[in-house]
Amino acid sequence: MAGQQRQWGTTPSISSALPTEKEILQDEELTEELKRQGQFEAPGETTKKQALLVQLQKIAIEFVKLVCRNNGLPTSIIDSAGGKIFTYGSYRLGAYAPGSDIDTLVVAPRHVTREDFFEHMPSILERMLPSGAIEEMKPVPEAYVPIIKLMISGTDIDLNFTRLAIPAVPWDLDVKDTNLLRGLDDRELRALNGPRVADELLQLVPQKKTFRTALRAIKLWAQRRAVYGNIVGFPGGVAWGMLVARVCQLYPQATGSVIVMKFFRIIGRWNWPQPILLKESEDHPIQARVWNPRLYPTDKYHLMPIITPAYPAMCATHNIGPTTKKIIIQELERGGDITDKISFGRLQWKDLFTKHTYFTKDYKYYLSIISGSTSKDAQASWSGFVESKVRLLVQSLETQGSIAVARLFNKGFAREHRCQDDNEVSAVLHGEMQYQASNVKTETTDNLKDPLHNAVAQGDADTANMANGKDEPPQNGTESHAFYTTTYYVGIELAEDSTKKLDVSEQSRDWKEQQCRSANFEEGRNYLNIAATRSYDLPLDVFTAGEERPTRAKKKTSAKKASAPGQKRSFDASGMEDSSIANEAKRIRSEGTA
């Protein structure tokens, strides 16, 4: 029918109405607030990144030619072999903040291998980039998705590699062509999936500018509310992008501000586990495994399935558990309440982006999962492994009847300590801070951007080739040695009807023993412990400027309690006794640490 509007996505749109003047004004206000929040980089930085990608494209072609020459191939093949750079992730989607890294994929023809990439690419980069441009270069060939981590003139680059089963890679190669998947192994398929998903996603949204504005806002909101990060059981950047894209499909003419306002109500009240799909699933003669709960029993257990649009379709949110689902829905409801008030002029956009209160008031009790190592390299890989497994501890805690919520914070805190003996190491592993190095700043794992940590955390940690490095010598001629830790915090909310003492000893012990039995653990070099912490005892470095650590409430003594000096004081109406967590910590101490 002439004039019929295109259907975006798997269902008709909810509204195709054009924006009102009020909505256009609100969109302008949202954009201005995002600028104030530092979500747009300066034009000069954008130009700098574009120029760097042009250089990397030239380097990719030279790399392919070098391998061809080394293999003794004819000049005609060398000249036509090509090679191409693709970007993916937040940079490709156009919703990145200043300082964000650029996920980059080098695509080569069939006669170039992954081994060639790690053998030759570093030296070619050094030769072809300006002198001093490379500030850091760390190849991580053993990773789930092998990369070379680069810092080039202040820009972070994650350089990935894949080869295709074709003789040449032309400059106009369309990465969305499903036939390119033929003959690829699992690693090559995973590498190619990044740009394929990003390109498909951009083709499935009605207005790219609207999508990018809304995605910037939703990513900032998710990061501020600590509901961001696939490894720890929250949606990652791509998953949040697909959710925003689905709302864009339902309101194809809307402004970015309207998409954000609709987002919280639509996604917050979605009929889970009904999946979020941007397009109907497709079949292909390659017969790769695609997400399908009717065929694969494990797919039935995904609580909030968000499905990638590129073949083979995968679930981007398989790590979400009952607690993280509950928290996500609570935060979406809160976001909807705020945007409703913004719509009526009672609040401003800045109110949507207020920081979480995870450490300042959300919980009274915390478990500190502390991994430690005697060298920085050992800790990078060991902490990555522990990060990939800590959500399993949380899932186990969720079965504890006395616990209503066990929420893992979405970042770890990396610290450096100076210890002279095993007793001081043990104290550090139980949360003591007096041996922390005063001249080394605590960093969260997202800010560290350690390629080894991220490679192990994001990949197949059970089979990773862990790089443990060497123990480091004493510091400045003293007896003290550097000891590195990364701590993950789990906030505990007790069940309202709980009448039992909180006892997490069995879950903690089983999880800890399982990790220390893995091939990734090296006794005497890697350490792991679980310590109990109250809110008023949290380390000061988990709080940011303007935040205050909770204070210990003063004891209230009644005449009845005074007459019974042996009676234990409860924390609250849950019936959890004052000494329960402390007794658990003492028990762990008496057993020693792994």
C-alpha angles and dihedrals in degrees: 000000000000114000094015110151121238117255111233114208130348098315137038118272121268092221135000094184117141118245120274123228089256091053092049090052091049089051091053089049091050092051091049091050091050088053091051088050090056097248097136124065123220116271090244091059091051091052090048092054092048091052090049091053089052088054091048090052090056090047091051091054092048091049092054091047092051093053090047091052092047089053091053095241120166120268091247091060093043092053094049099038093095122176129208141211121224127184125209140167122051094338093056091044090052095234103109132131128223111286094025116141124243116238104215132182126201110209116199136176124264099272093061115083137200088248089057089052095056094039100049110018097074093055092044091052091052092048099046102037119077116274110276094011093114106075095169136008124179120170113205104187096163095060125118084248103023113225145170108228111214139182107197118180091330096315122115113225126185102199113199130179140213136161128214128218091246130100096236139019109219123208091247096051111151107218091197091069103114092205088072088073093070114114096009123137122225095269093049091048092051092049093051091046093073099066092033092059093044094050093046091049093053090051091052098057121085097220120022095197092053091047092051094049092050093045092051089054096046094046091050090048092048092049093047091049092046095239095120126102132076096211094061096043105272129105115277127218096280092048093051087048092055091049091052090046091054092054089048088055091054093050103032097171098040128117122245091257092056091048090054092049093048091043097071096050097042098044094035091056098037115140097247134223084036101109127244106238126180092191139003114279116260134215125225135184090241088076096209118172110271130185107275122147090194091062104029118049094204090061089062090067096060104115100196106018115194108180126211114237098221122085122287091045113218136181109251093193105049091128095064112115133188095274096046090047090052092048093047091052091047091051092047090052090049090049090050092052091051095047090048088058091045088054090055094044096249095115136024132233091256088066090064091059100051113136125258121261096219095133101024102055116338098091140023096198132045138180114219113210103200122191118185141181140182095235135039095238091048090051093047092060098034094049089048090054093048091048090055090053105037094087087064088062089051091051089053092049089053088068091059108107094215093056121081096176133013106183122185115211109237097235136052124224114231116205138174122218138185113226130175101190146004093273091060091046089052090051091052090050089055092055102267114151104191092097096050113125106254094206096054119078120227110244131195115234093246092057094046092061089193106180095209093049092047094044092054095040094050098040144051095309094176091067100030118130098236117215106212100172124195130308109262122243123249116288119257095338093304130121093251123104128201114257120188126207138179117197128199119194127215115195113215124209115186123227113258094230094044115132097167131091113259108254118173095157096112095049092044095047095046094048094046093048091049093055093045091052091057123105088244092069121086115190114232092022105051125048136185133186141160117219130184117235133182121216094251090053097053114126113264092235093071088067123078130214111301095021123111127208113242115259127228113261116240116251117256112215119199127191090248093053091044090059091055107051094170094058116110119234118237122225092225143323091304089083093236106152124235096241100044100096092036091053090051090052090050091050091052090049091051090054092049125223130289 
